[in-house]
GROMACS .gro file of C-alpha atoms in nm:
model
  253
    1UNK     CA    1  -1.574  -2.526  -0.625
    2UNK     CA    2  -1.359  -2.367  -0.358
    3UNK     CA    3  -1.407  -2.194  -0.022
    4UNK     CA    4  -1.492  -1.860  -0.182
    5UNK     CA    5  -1.773  -2.019  -0.385
    6UNK     CA    6  -1.904  -2.188  -0.071
    7UNK     CA    7  -1.922  -1.854   0.109
    8UNK     CA    8  -2.119  -1.709  -0.183
    9UNK     CA    9  -2.363  -2.001  -0.173
   10UNK     CA   10  -2.415  -1.965   0.200
   11UNK     CA   11  -2.470  -1.591   0.168
   12UNK     CA   12  -2.724  -1.651  -0.110
   13UNK     CA   13  -2.899  -1.904   0.113
   14UNK     CA   14  -2.901  -1.665   0.409
   15UNK     CA   15  -3.049  -1.387   0.199
   16UNK     CA   16  -3.313  -1.616   0.051
   17UNK     CA   17  -3.182  -1.611  -0.305
   18UNK     CA   18  -3.121  -1.987  -0.285
   19UNK     CA   19  -3.311  -2.266  -0.115
   20UNK     CA   20  -3.155  -2.539   0.095
   21UNK     CA   21  -3.212  -2.779  -0.193
   22UNK     CA   22  -3.022  -2.547  -0.425
   23UNK     CA   23  -2.720  -2.547  -0.194
   24UNK     CA   24  -2.729  -2.924  -0.144
   25UNK     CA   25  -2.746  -2.978  -0.520
   26UNK     CA   26  -2.442  -2.756  -0.569
   27UNK     CA   27  -2.218  -2.925  -0.312
   28UNK     CA   28  -2.344  -3.284  -0.316
   29UNK     CA   29  -2.108  -3.575  -0.378
   30UNK     CA   30  -2.033  -3.692  -0.638
   31UNK     CA   31  -2.009  -3.364  -0.826
   32UNK     CA   32  -1.853  -3.403  -1.167
   33UNK     CA   33  -1.926  -3.301  -1.521
   34UNK     CA   34  -1.901  -3.557  -1.799
   35UNK     CA   35  -1.765  -3.385  -2.112
   36UNK     CA   36  -1.715  -3.707  -2.307
   37UNK     CA   37  -1.339  -3.758  -2.298
   38UNK     CA   38  -1.311  -3.662  -1.930
   39UNK     CA   39  -1.512  -3.633  -1.610
   40UNK     CA   40  -1.435  -3.294  -1.456
   41UNK     CA   41  -1.416  -3.315  -1.076
   42UNK     CA   42  -1.588  -2.999  -0.954
   43UNK     CA   43  -1.586  -3.129  -0.596
   44UNK     CA   44  -1.205  -3.148  -0.572
   45UNK     CA   45  -1.162  -2.806  -0.411
   46UNK     CA   46  -1.401  -2.894  -0.129
   47UNK     CA   47  -1.212  -3.216  -0.052
   48UNK     CA   48  -0.858  -3.092  -0.112
   49UNK     CA   49  -0.868  -2.714  -0.086
   50UNK     CA   50  -0.768  -2.661  -0.450
   51UNK     CA   51  -0.946  -2.736  -0.781
   52UNK     CA   52  -0.863  -3.027  -1.005
   53UNK     CA   53  -0.532  -2.973  -1.186
   54UNK     CA   54  -0.500  -3.058  -1.555
   55UNK     CA   55  -0.198  -3.268  -1.655
   56UNK     CA   56  -0.137  -3.142  -2.005
   57UNK     CA   57   0.101  -3.409  -2.135
   58UNK     CA   58  -0.075  -3.640  -2.378
   59UNK     CA   59  -0.381  -3.419  -2.419
   60UNK     CA   60  -0.464  -3.232  -2.737
   61UNK     CA   61  -0.484  -2.852  -2.728
   62UNK     CA   62  -0.859  -2.876  -2.782
   63UNK     CA   63  -0.897  -3.112  -2.484
   64UNK     CA   64  -0.696  -2.882  -2.260
   65UNK     CA   65  -0.906  -2.587  -2.372
   66UNK     CA   66  -1.234  -2.762  -2.297
   67UNK     CA   67  -1.111  -2.881  -1.958
   68UNK     CA   68  -0.995  -2.533  -1.865
   69UNK     CA   69  -1.327  -2.376  -1.962
   70UNK     CA   70  -1.525  -2.639  -1.773
   71UNK     CA   71  -1.320  -2.604  -1.456
   72UNK     CA   72  -1.342  -2.225  -1.454
   73UNK     CA   73  -1.720  -2.236  -1.474
   74UNK     CA   74  -1.720  -2.334  -1.105
   75UNK     CA   75  -1.379  -2.229  -0.981
   76UNK     CA   76  -1.172  -1.914  -0.961
   77UNK     CA   77  -0.833  -2.077  -1.017
   78UNK     CA   78  -0.683  -2.299  -1.285
   79UNK     CA   79  -0.354  -2.484  -1.317
   80UNK     CA   80  -0.244  -2.682  -1.622
   81UNK     CA   81   0.096  -2.852  -1.601
   82UNK     CA   82   0.333  -3.004  -1.857
   83UNK     CA   83   0.160  -2.819  -2.137
   84UNK     CA   84   0.240  -2.635  -2.460
   85UNK     CA   85   0.201  -2.299  -2.627
   86UNK     CA   86  -0.051  -2.456  -2.866
   87UNK     CA   87  -0.264  -2.568  -2.572
   88UNK     CA   88  -0.241  -2.220  -2.423
   89UNK     CA   89  -0.375  -2.069  -2.744
   90UNK     CA   90  -0.668  -2.311  -2.731
   91UNK     CA   91  -0.735  -2.217  -2.369
   92UNK     CA   92  -0.728  -1.846  -2.452
   93UNK     CA   93  -1.018  -1.887  -2.696
   94UNK     CA   94  -1.247  -1.940  -2.396
   95UNK     CA   95  -1.030  -1.801  -2.117
   96UNK     CA   96  -0.861  -1.479  -2.234
   97UNK     CA   97  -0.710  -1.405  -1.892
   98UNK     CA   98  -0.506  -1.727  -1.891
   99UNK     CA   99  -0.130  -1.693  -1.841
  100UNK     CA  100   0.132  -1.918  -1.999
  101UNK     CA  101   0.469  -1.958  -1.828
  102UNK     CA  102   0.717  -2.087  -2.085
  103UNK     CA  103   0.979  -2.200  -1.832
  104UNK     CA  104   0.747  -2.409  -1.619
  105UNK     CA  105   0.521  -2.511  -1.910
  106UNK     CA  106   0.215  -2.417  -1.708
  107UNK     CA  107  -0.110  -2.234  -1.774
  108UNK     CA  108  -0.265  -2.049  -1.482
  109UNK     CA  109  -0.571  -1.841  -1.406
  110UNK     CA  110  -0.617  -1.671  -1.070
  111UNK     CA  111  -0.943  -1.487  -1.017
  112UNK     CA  112  -0.946  -1.540  -0.642
  113UNK     CA  113  -1.003  -1.255  -0.402
  114UNK     CA  114  -0.811  -1.319  -0.084
  115UNK     CA  115  -0.540  -1.200   0.148
  116UNK     CA  116  -0.169  -1.167   0.092
  117UNK     CA  117   0.023  -1.476  -0.023
  118UNK     CA  118   0.152  -1.679   0.269
  119UNK     CA  119   0.531  -1.680   0.303
  120UNK     CA  120   0.742  -1.979   0.386
  121UNK     CA  121   0.824  -2.168   0.065
  122UNK     CA  122   1.171  -2.166  -0.087
  123UNK     CA  123   1.246  -2.350  -0.412
  124UNK     CA  124   1.618  -2.420  -0.450
  125UNK     CA  125   1.742  -2.533  -0.790
  126UNK     CA  126   2.077  -2.706  -0.845
  127UNK     CA  127   2.145  -2.597  -1.202
  128UNK     CA  128   2.002  -2.402  -1.491
  129UNK     CA  129   1.898  -2.725  -1.666
  130UNK     CA  130   1.677  -2.803  -1.365
  131UNK     CA  131   1.490  -2.471  -1.390
  132UNK     CA  132   1.178  -2.599  -1.574
  133UNK     CA  133   1.099  -2.844  -1.294
  134UNK     CA  134   1.183  -2.589  -1.024
  135UNK     CA  135   0.961  -2.332  -1.196
  136UNK     CA  136   0.674  -2.582  -1.205
  137UNK     CA  137   0.708  -2.630  -0.829
  138UNK     CA  138   0.715  -2.255  -0.768
  139UNK     CA  139   0.417  -2.178  -0.992
  140UNK     CA  140   0.215  -2.454  -0.826
  141UNK     CA  141   0.279  -2.322  -0.475
  142UNK     CA  142   0.208  -1.965  -0.589
  143UNK     CA  143  -0.129  -2.042  -0.749
  144UNK     CA  144  -0.222  -2.221  -0.425
  145UNK     CA  145  -0.166  -1.901  -0.230
  146UNK     CA  146   0.200  -1.905  -0.124
  147UNK     CA  147   0.474  -1.652  -0.168
  148UNK     CA  148   0.772  -1.839  -0.311
  149UNK     CA  149   1.135  -1.738  -0.299
  150UNK     CA  150   1.342  -1.892  -0.577
  151UNK     CA  151   1.708  -1.972  -0.529
  152UNK     CA  152   1.872  -2.080  -0.856
  153UNK     CA  153   2.201  -2.241  -0.956
  154UNK     CA  154   2.322  -2.349  -0.612
  155UNK     CA  155   2.437  -2.702  -0.695
  156UNK     CA  156   2.712  -2.878  -0.505
  157UNK     CA  157   2.970  -2.835  -0.781
  158UNK     CA  158   3.011  -2.480  -0.648
  159UNK     CA  159   2.887  -2.515  -0.295
  160UNK     CA  160   2.991  -2.162  -0.199
  161UNK     CA  161   2.694  -2.044  -0.404
  162UNK     CA  162   2.464  -2.242  -0.175
  163UNK     CA  163   2.628  -2.102   0.139
  164UNK     CA  164   2.571  -1.749   0.012
  165UNK     CA  165   2.197  -1.821  -0.011
  166UNK     CA  166   2.163  -1.992   0.326
  167UNK     CA  167   2.000  -1.695   0.506
  168UNK     CA  168   1.708  -1.722   0.262
  169UNK     CA  169   1.692  -2.100   0.266
  170UNK     CA  170   1.724  -2.130   0.643
  171UNK     CA  171   1.430  -1.895   0.693
  172UNK     CA  172   1.188  -2.119   0.504
  173UNK     CA  173   0.901  -2.320   0.650
  174UNK     CA  174   0.956  -2.579   0.376
  175UNK     CA  175   1.228  -2.611   0.113
  176UNK     CA  176   1.179  -2.770  -0.227
  177UNK     CA  177   1.515  -2.888  -0.361
  178UNK     CA  178   1.534  -2.964  -0.733
  179UNK     CA  179   1.842  -3.143  -0.867
  180UNK     CA  180   1.950  -3.380  -1.141
  181UNK     CA  181   2.287  -3.547  -1.202
  182UNK     CA  182   2.368  -3.725  -0.872
  183UNK     CA  183   2.100  -3.538  -0.674
  184UNK     CA  184   2.332  -3.448  -0.387
  185UNK     CA  185   2.187  -3.104  -0.319
  186UNK     CA  186   1.887  -3.243  -0.127
  187UNK     CA  187   2.110  -3.415   0.129
  188UNK     CA  188   2.328  -3.109   0.175
  189UNK     CA  189   2.030  -2.880   0.231
  190UNK     CA  190   1.861  -3.138   0.450
  191UNK     CA  191   2.163  -3.139   0.678
  192UNK     CA  192   2.162  -2.760   0.717
  193UNK     CA  193   1.801  -2.655   0.775
  194UNK     CA  194   1.531  -2.719   1.033
  195UNK     CA  195   1.250  -2.709   0.780
  196UNK     CA  196   1.125  -3.017   0.595
  197UNK     CA  197   1.288  -3.070   0.257
  198UNK     CA  198   1.095  -3.197  -0.043
  199UNK     CA  199   1.344  -3.337  -0.291
  200UNK     CA  200   1.269  -3.344  -0.663
  201UNK     CA  201   1.500  -3.550  -0.885
  202UNK     CA  202   1.514  -3.435  -1.245
  203UNK     CA  203   1.593  -3.625  -1.562
  204UNK     CA  204   1.898  -3.403  -1.620
  205UNK     CA  205   2.232  -3.580  -1.651
  206UNK     CA  206   2.457  -3.802  -1.860
  207UNK     CA  207   2.390  -4.163  -1.955
  208UNK     CA  208   2.448  -4.325  -1.617
  209UNK     CA  209   2.196  -4.090  -1.457
  210UNK     CA  210   1.934  -4.307  -1.630
  211UNK     CA  211   1.698  -4.015  -1.694
  212UNK     CA  212   1.682  -3.918  -1.328
  213UNK     CA  213   1.686  -4.261  -1.167
  214UNK     CA  214   2.032  -4.203  -1.015
  215UNK     CA  215   1.916  -3.878  -0.854
  216UNK     CA  216   1.595  -4.042  -0.734
  217UNK     CA  217   1.780  -4.326  -0.564
  218UNK     CA  218   2.034  -4.087  -0.411
  219UNK     CA  219   1.757  -3.874  -0.263
  220UNK     CA  220   1.568  -4.178  -0.135
  221UNK     CA  221   1.888  -4.294   0.035
  222UNK     CA  222   1.966  -3.957   0.192
  223UNK     CA  223   2.101  -3.981   0.547
  224UNK     CA  224   1.983  -3.626   0.623
  225UNK     CA  225   1.669  -3.633   0.839
  226UNK     CA  226   1.358  -3.456   0.724
  227UNK     CA  227   1.402  -3.522   0.350
  228UNK     CA  228   1.110  -3.665   0.155
  229UNK     CA  229   1.114  -3.737  -0.218
  230UNK     CA  230   0.866  -3.704  -0.505
  231UNK     CA  231   0.896  -3.866  -0.844
  232UNK     CA  232   1.131  -3.767  -1.125
  233UNK     CA  233   1.049  -3.424  -1.275
  234UNK     CA  234   0.743  -3.392  -1.049
  235UNK     CA  235   0.774  -3.025  -0.966
  236UNK     CA  236   0.396  -3.004  -0.939
  237UNK     CA  237   0.383  -3.268  -0.665
  238UNK     CA  238   0.655  -3.094  -0.466
  239UNK     CA  239   0.499  -2.749  -0.499
  240UNK     CA  240   0.158  -2.884  -0.403
  241UNK     CA  241   0.295  -3.056  -0.092
  242UNK     CA  242   0.492  -2.745   0.008
  243UNK     CA  243   0.177  -2.533  -0.018
  244UNK     CA  244  -0.019  -2.785   0.189
  245UNK     CA  245   0.243  -2.763   0.465
  246UNK     CA  246   0.241  -2.383   0.472
  247UNK     CA  247  -0.137  -2.345   0.437
  248UNK     CA  248  -0.193  -2.611   0.702
  249UNK     CA  249   0.037  -2.426   0.939
  250UNK     CA  250  -0.162  -2.106   0.892
  251UNK     CA  251  -0.497  -2.279   0.943
  252UNK     CA  252  -0.372  -2.415   1.275
  253UNK     CA  253  -0.254  -2.069   1.380
   0.00000   0.00000   0.00000
């Protein structure tokens, strides 16, 4: 359940279509649905502002499909991350308006009726090999209601490319920086912008990158102020945090 559903419930209560007990039953804690292999958290949107997100890795297509259908019974948005085309096909059997993004490996549904997306998020990607993680961050922030500007292939090996994009990056409220190899891009951007930087190390790189550990440690040890770090390949976590920053700013006016 999300804010829009709450407004509908309150309007139904005001008009007499629902009783107070009906409303309490709908929003009471705990509110979850046991579907056997999972307990679907229908109360997540009330607590967090966004419905429960499905982590697709390790789940069968059938499980992803059932989770998607269950979530959309009480929510107007859906996000599945780290998923597959096969899972998308299973979702489409019950949810024909689902959208699969091959680059980010996400499935989304957006049936919300709201205002214009809120600007302020920039996702900067070091190299083309980092694009799947950057796309996951962007899709996450977008489904949460943000307008995202994507800046691709601006790694430090050709730093003039980054400088050319600085007007866009410097205008952000929050910058998500996605980089593998040595992960230096986060420190460079962090030293140039006023906005908070959310650094995402990726598992891209040669042997001594240790599947992203080198980039993770470099980002954690950044001397640039205002840089925080999520886990390796966690584009979802970075996009979610970026959206929370922007949406929180707007709620405070």
